[in-house]
XYZ file of C-alpha atoms in Angstrom:
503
model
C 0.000 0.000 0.000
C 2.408 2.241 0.528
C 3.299 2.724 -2.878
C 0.079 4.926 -3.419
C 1.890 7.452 -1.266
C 3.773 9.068 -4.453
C 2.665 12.291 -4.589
C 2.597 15.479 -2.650
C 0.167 15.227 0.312
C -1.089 14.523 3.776
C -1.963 10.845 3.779
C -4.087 9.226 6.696
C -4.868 5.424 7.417
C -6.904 3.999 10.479
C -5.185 0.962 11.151
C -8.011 0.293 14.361
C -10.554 2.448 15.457
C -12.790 2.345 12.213
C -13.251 -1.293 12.575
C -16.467 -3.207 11.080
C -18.895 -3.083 14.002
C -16.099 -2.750 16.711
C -14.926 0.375 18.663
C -11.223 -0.132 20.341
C -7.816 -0.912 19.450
C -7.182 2.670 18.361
C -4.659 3.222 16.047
C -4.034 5.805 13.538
C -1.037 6.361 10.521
C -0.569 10.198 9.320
C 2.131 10.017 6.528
C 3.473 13.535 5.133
C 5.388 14.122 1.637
C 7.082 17.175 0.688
C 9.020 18.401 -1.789
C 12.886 19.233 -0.481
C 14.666 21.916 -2.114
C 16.971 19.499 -4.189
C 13.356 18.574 -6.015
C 12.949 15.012 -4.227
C 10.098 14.228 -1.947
C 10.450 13.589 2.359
C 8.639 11.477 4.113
C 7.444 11.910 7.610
C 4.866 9.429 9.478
C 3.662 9.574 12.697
C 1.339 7.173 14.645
C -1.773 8.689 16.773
C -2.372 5.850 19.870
C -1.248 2.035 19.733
C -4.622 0.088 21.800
C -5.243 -3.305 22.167
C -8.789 -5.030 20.627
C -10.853 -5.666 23.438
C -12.706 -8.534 21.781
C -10.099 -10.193 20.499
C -11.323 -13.713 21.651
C -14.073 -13.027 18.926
C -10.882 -13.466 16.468
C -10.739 -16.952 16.623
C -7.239 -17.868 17.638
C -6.954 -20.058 20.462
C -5.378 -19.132 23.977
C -4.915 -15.249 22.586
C -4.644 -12.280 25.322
C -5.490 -9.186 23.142
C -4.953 -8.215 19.643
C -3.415 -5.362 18.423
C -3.236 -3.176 15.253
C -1.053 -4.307 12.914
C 2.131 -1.495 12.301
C 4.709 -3.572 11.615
C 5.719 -2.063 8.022
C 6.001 1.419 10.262
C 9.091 -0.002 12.604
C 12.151 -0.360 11.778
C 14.583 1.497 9.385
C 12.331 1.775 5.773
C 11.627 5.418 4.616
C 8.040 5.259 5.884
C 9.228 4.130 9.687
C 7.487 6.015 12.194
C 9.376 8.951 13.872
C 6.926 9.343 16.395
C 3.952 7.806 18.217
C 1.412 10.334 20.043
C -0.144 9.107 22.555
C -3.988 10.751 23.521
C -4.905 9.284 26.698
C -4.341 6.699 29.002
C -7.338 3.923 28.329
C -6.325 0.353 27.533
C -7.724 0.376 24.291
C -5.590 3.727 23.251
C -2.636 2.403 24.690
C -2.112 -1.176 25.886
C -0.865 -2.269 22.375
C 2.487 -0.793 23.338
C 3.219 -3.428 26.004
C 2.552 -6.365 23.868
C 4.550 -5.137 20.709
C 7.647 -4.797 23.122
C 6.825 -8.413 24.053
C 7.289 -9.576 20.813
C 10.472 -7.907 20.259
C 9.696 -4.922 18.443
C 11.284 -1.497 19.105
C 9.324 1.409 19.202
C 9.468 5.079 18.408
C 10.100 7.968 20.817
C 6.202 8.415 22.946
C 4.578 11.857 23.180
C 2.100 11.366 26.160
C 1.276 13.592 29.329
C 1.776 12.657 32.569
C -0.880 10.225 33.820
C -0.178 8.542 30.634
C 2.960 7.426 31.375
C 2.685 7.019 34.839
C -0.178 4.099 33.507
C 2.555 3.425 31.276
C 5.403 2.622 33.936
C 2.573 1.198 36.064
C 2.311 -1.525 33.213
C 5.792 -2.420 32.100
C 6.213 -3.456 35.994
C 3.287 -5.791 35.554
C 4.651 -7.172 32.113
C 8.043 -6.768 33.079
C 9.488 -5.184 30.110
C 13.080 -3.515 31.308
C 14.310 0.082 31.163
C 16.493 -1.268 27.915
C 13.552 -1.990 26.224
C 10.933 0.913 26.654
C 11.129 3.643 24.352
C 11.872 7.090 24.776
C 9.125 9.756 26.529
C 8.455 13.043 26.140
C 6.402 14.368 28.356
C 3.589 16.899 26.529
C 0.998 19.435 27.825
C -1.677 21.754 26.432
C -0.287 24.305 24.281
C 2.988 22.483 23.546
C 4.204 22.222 19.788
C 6.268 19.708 18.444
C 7.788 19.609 14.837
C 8.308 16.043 13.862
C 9.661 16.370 10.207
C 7.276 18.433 7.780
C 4.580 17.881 10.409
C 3.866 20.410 13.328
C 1.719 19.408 15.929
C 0.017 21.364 18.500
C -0.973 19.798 21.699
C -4.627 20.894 22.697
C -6.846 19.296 25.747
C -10.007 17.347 25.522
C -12.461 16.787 28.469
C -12.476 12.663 29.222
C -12.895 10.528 32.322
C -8.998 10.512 32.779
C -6.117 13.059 33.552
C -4.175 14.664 30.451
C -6.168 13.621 27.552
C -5.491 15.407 24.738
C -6.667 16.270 20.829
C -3.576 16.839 18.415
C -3.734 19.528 15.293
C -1.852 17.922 12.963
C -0.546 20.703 10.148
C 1.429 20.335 7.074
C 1.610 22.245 3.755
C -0.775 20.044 2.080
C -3.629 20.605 5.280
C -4.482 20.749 8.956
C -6.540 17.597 10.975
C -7.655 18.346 14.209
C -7.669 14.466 16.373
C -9.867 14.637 18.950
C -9.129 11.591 20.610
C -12.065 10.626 23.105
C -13.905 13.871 23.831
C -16.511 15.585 24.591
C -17.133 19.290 24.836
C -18.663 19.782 28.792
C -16.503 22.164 29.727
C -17.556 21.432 34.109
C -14.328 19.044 34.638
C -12.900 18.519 37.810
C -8.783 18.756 38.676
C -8.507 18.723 34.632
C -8.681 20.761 31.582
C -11.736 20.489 29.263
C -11.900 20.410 25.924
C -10.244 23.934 24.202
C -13.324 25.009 22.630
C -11.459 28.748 22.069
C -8.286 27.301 20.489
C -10.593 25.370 18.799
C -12.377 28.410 17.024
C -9.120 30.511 16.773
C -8.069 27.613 14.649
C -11.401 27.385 12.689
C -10.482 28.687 9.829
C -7.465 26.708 9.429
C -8.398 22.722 10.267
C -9.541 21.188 6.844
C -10.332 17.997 8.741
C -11.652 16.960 11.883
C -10.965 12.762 13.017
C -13.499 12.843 15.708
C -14.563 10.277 18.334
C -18.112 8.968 17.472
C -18.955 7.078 19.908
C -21.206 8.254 21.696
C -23.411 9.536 18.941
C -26.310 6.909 18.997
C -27.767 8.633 22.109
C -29.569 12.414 21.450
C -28.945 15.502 23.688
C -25.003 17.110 24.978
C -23.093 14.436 26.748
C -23.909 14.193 30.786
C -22.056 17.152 32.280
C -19.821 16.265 35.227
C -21.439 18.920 37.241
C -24.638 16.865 37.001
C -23.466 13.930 37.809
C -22.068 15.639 41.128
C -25.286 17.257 41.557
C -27.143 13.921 41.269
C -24.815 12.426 43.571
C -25.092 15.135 46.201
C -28.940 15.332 46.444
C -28.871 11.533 47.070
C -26.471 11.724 49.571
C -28.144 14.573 51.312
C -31.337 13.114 51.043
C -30.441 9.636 52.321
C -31.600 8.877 55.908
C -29.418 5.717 55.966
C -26.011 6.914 57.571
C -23.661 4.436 54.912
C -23.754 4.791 51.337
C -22.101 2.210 49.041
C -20.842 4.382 45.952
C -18.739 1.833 43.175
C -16.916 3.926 40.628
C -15.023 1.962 37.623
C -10.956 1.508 38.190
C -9.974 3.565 34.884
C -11.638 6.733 35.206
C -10.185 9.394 38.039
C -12.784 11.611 37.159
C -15.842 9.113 39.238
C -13.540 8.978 41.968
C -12.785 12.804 43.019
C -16.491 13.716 41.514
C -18.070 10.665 43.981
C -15.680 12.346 47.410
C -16.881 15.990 46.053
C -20.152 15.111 46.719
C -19.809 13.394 50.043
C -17.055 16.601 51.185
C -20.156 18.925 50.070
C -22.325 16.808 52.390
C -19.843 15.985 54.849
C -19.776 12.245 55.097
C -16.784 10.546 55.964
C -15.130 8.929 53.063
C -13.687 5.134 52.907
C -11.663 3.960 50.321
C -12.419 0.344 49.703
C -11.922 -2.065 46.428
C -10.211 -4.941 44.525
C -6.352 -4.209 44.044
C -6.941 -2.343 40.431
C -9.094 -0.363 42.334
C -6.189 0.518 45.117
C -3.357 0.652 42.048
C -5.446 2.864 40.183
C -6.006 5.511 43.215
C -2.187 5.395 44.182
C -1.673 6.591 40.810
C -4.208 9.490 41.336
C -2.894 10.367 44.520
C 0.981 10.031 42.852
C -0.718 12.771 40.586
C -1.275 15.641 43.079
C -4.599 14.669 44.198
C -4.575 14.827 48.027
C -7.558 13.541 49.596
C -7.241 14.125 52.947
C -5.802 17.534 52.243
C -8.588 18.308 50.434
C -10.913 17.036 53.474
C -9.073 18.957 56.048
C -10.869 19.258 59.316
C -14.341 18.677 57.599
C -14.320 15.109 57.194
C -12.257 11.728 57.564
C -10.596 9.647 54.945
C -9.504 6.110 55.219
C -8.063 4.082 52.870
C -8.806 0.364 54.364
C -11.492 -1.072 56.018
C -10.304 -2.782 59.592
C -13.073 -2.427 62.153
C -11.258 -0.171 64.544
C -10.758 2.390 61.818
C -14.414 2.146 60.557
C -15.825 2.546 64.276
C -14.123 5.917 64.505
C -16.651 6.929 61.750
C -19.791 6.933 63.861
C -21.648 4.862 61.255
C -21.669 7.790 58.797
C -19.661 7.311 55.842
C -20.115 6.491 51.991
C -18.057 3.619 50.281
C -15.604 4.625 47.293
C -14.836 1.449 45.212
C -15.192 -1.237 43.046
C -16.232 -3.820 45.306
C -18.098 -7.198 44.602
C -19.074 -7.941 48.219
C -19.949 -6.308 51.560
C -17.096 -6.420 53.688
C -18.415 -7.137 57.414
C -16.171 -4.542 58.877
C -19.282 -2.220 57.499
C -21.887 -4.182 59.480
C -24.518 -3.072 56.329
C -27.911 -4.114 56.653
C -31.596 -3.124 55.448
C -31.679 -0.051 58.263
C -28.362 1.349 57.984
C -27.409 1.322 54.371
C -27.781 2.427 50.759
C -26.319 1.690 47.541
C -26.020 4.346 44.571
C -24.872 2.226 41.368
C -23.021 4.387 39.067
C -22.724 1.571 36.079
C -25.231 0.022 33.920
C -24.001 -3.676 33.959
C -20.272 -3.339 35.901
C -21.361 -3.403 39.352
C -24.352 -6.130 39.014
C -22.404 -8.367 41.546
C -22.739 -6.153 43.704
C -26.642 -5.253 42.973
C -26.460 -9.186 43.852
C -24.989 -8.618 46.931
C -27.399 -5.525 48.243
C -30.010 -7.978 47.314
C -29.512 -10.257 49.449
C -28.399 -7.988 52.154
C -32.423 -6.378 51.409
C -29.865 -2.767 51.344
C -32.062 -0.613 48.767
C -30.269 0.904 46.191
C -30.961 3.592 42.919
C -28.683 2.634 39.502
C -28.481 4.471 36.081
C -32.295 2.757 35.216
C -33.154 5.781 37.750
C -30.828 8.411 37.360
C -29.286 8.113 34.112
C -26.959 11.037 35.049
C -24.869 8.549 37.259
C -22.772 7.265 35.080
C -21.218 9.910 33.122
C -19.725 9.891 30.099
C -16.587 10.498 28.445
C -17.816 10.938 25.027
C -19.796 13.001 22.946
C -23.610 12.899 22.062
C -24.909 13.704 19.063
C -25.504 17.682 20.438
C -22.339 17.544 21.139
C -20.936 16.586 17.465
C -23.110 19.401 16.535
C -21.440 22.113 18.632
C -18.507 21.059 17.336
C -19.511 21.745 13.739
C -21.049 24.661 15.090
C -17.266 25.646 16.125
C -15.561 24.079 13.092
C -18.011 24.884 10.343
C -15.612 24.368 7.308
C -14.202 21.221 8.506
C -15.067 18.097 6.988
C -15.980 15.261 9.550
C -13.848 11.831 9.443
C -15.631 9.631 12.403
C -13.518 7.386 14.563
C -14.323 5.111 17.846
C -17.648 3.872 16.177
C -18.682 0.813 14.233
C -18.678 1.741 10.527
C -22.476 0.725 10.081
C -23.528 3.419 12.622
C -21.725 6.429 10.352
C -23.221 4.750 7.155
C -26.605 4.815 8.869
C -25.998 9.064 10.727
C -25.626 10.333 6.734
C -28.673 11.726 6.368
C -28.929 13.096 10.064
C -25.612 14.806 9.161
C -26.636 16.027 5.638
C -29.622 18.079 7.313
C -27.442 19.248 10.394
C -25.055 20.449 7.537
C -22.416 18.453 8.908
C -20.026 17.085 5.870
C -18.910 13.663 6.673
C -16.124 11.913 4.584
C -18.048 9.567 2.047
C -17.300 6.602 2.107
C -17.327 5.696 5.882
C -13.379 4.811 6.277
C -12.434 1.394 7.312
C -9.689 0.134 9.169
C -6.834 -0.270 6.739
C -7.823 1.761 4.249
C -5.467 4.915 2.686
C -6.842 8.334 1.941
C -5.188 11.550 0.631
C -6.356 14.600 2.721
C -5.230 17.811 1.257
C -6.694 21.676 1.442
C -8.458 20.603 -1.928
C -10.214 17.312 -1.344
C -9.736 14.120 0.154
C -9.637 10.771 -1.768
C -9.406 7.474 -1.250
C -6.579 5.767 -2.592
C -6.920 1.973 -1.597
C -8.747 -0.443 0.550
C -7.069 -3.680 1.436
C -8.694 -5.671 3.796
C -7.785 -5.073 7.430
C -5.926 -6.749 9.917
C -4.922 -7.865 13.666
C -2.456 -9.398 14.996
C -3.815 -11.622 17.830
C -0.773 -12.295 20.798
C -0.337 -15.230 22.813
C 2.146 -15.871 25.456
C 4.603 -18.371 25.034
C 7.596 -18.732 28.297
C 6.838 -14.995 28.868
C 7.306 -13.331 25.439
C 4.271 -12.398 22.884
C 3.817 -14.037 19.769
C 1.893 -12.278 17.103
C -0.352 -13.850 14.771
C -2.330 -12.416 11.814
C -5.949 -12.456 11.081
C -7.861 -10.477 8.736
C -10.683 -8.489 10.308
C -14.090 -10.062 10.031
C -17.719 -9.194 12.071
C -17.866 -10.126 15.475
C -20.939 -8.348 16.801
C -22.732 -11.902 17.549
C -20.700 -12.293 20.071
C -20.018 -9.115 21.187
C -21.206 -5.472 22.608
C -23.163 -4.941 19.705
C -25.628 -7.937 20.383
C -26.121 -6.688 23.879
C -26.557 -2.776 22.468
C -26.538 -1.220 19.051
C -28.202 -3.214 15.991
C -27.787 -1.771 12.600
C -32.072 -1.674 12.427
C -31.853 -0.378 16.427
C -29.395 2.492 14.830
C -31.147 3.308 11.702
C -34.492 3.398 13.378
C -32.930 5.937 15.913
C -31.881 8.302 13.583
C -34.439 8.433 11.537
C -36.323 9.335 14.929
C -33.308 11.838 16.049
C -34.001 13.617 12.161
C -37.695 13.616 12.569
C -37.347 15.358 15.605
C -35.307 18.220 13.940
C -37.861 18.873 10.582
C -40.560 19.316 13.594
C -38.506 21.991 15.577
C -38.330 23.465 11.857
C -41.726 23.391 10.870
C -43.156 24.269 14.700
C -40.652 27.203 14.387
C -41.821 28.526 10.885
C -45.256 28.135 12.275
């Protein structure tokens, strides 16, 4: 394929991301030629996230831990080797596909990533053991940062997610400007983090040709819930709560649950215990490594704990709420039916624990009440909107969604006046972007490579990519008649605000 990259140009390729009915194992080639001074063309690539396919067990190859885009014509020493890989955010699927191509041996170019990133990062070549000879080199990035890698310049801009120092990238070269969103959405009420740069954002409006957005959340209606709702949600429950213990689970990967979860019981002044499963502990060391000081921020107001031995929990006086991701009831709490409530901030995570509340007859509320609870990191279809609102000249390349939900949002986006590339990209595929048109150049069929462990070192195996959905998050959530029908409701819903307008 690469031998369609001849010509003056900024070239793009998913290589995961844009997968058939599939949303992880992000991955993304930008390739740059320009013409030198001595009349002969440079090359510079770079690489946008390296995640690991979360269903790769759907693949088909026995005994396989995770599969990861394949990139192995971009290492190495050829004239389209990648000189650098950005790195958005911290989530597995953005990022885990580093650890398992240094398993297998490869080398890998110099990582642009912000703090929390590669303190996740470290935190995982521990676990896999990968030594200090082996890692690549880190540069640590922040908002506002640019970074000239060959022809390319890239400015570092932040974008509002459920994790510390996640970031969008404009990506400029002579031949055009991309702005890569990574996961984002535009609520600008984050806590202890940037939000999305909606004013660098329009400064730049004029000048981003292309925008590779996250999709993903674009199957619901409506903005994206706002962190300061879900902390108002939170609060009024706590407050109005007669039970004196609250069990509040929050998922491992996503710092944002657990500060906006104490918030709300510092506003209310509940005592705070930190309880969970060893990710859970790892993953609030690492927040706390980060500057986030919980008992500092409690002062004199409230107490903070980080265990749950009875002597501790006794000098609570039976008024506290539960920060975790617990399965079980420890009896240290001594919960029952008079003394206790559960909030449930996840729609299927934490239904071990609905098990559990059961049988301990503890009431609880969950996201079937107050949909508000769990959050979200990504953007509605409002949201997308606002965005155009912001970037009105850009066309729209969608990323983090299954391709049959884009092919189905066409005519939603045709009457927001939204321009999406046509066709929907697939992984694998090659396309030309310039300040003059896009096109796509060729579409070979995509690919994984599925790792297995063999004595301690990864073993890559290729498969082509083929639909999964039967046995996947699809079947459980989006069909492609569920998704058409939904649109064609979202687009209805539109001509009427029109027509009741006009009237």
């Amino acid at each position: 394929m690469n031998e369609a990259i001849n010509q003056v140009g900024l070239y793009w390729q998913p290589l995961g991301g844009n997968n058939i009915d599939q949303i992880s194992g992000h991955c993304y080639r930008y390739t740059d030629l320009q013409l030198k001074t001595n009349k002969k063309l440079s090359r510079t690539t770079i690489l946008v996230d390296l995640g690991k396919f979360d269903n790769h067990q759907a693949l088909g190859v026995r005994n396989s831990a995770a599969a990861v885009p394949d990139i192995r014509t971009l290492l190495g020493s050829g004239e389209d080797t990648a000189k650098a890989l950005f790195l958005t955010h911290s989530h597995p699927d953005h990022l885990n596909g580093i650890i398992h191509y240094l398993k297998a041996g490869y080398r890998l170019p110099t990582l642009y990533a912000g703090k929390y990133t590669f303190m996740i990062l470290a935190d995982l070549y521990k676990i896999y053991q990968i030594p200090r000879t082996k890692r690549p080199p880190e540069i640590e990035i922040a908002p506002g940062d640019n970074i000239k890698i060959g022809s390319l310049q890239i400015e570092v801009i932040s974008s509002s997610h459920t994790c510390f120092d996640s970031f969008g990238f404009i990506i400029k070269s002579a031949s055009g400007s991309v702005y890569h969103s990574g996961d984002m959405k535009m609520d600008q009420s984050t806590y202890f983090r940037k939000p999305t740069d909606i004013k660098r954002l329009q400064a730049l409006s004029d000048t981003i040709d292309y925008a590779v957005v996250d999709f993903y959340g674009v199957y619901d209606d409506g903005f994206a819930t706002r962190e300061a709702d879900t902390f108002k949600r939170l609060t009024k429950l706590l407050q109005n709560n007669s039970q004196r213990k609250i069990f509040l689970p929050v998922y491992p990967t996503h710092p944002e649950m657990y500060i906006t979860a104490f918030l709300a019981a510092l506003k209310v002044k509940k005592n705070v215990v930190f309880f969970g499963n060893p990710d859970f502990y790892s993953y609030l060391h690492l927040i706390q490594q980060y500057g986030i000081d919980f008992s500092k921020l409690a002062g004199e107001r409230i107490k903070v704990i980080y265990s749950h031995e009875p002597e501790e929990i006794a000098t609570l006086n039976n008024n506290y709420v539960v920060i975790g991701t617990y399965n079980h009831l420890s009896a240290a709490f001594e919960a029952n039916e008079h003394n206790s409530f559960g909030i449930i901030t996840a729609a299927t995570f934490f239904n071990p624990l609905k098990g559990q509340l059961n049988a301990h007859n503890i009431s609880f509320v969950s996201v079937d009440d107050y949909p508000e609870l769990q959050g979200c990191g990504h953007g509605f279809w409002r949201d997308i909107e606002q965005l155009h609102r912001i970037l009105p000249k850009t066309i729209f390349i969608p990323t983090h969604t299954p391709k049959f939900v884009i092919d189905n949002v066409q005519k939603l986006a045709a009457f927001c006046g939204i321009e999406l590339i046509a066709p929907t990209p697939a992984n694998n595929e090659l396309w030309r972007l310039t300040n003059n048109g896009y096109r796509r150049l060729a579409a070979m069929p995509a690919k994984w490579l599925a790792v297995i462990y063999d004595d301690g070192k990864a073993y890559l195996t290729e498969v082509f990519q083929k639909a999964t959905s039967g046995s996947g998050l699809l079947k459980r959530t989006i069909s492609n008649r569920r998704c058409l029908r939904r649109f064609k409701m979202f687009l209805q819903q539109r001509k009427n605000h029109i027509n009741n307008g006009e009237k």
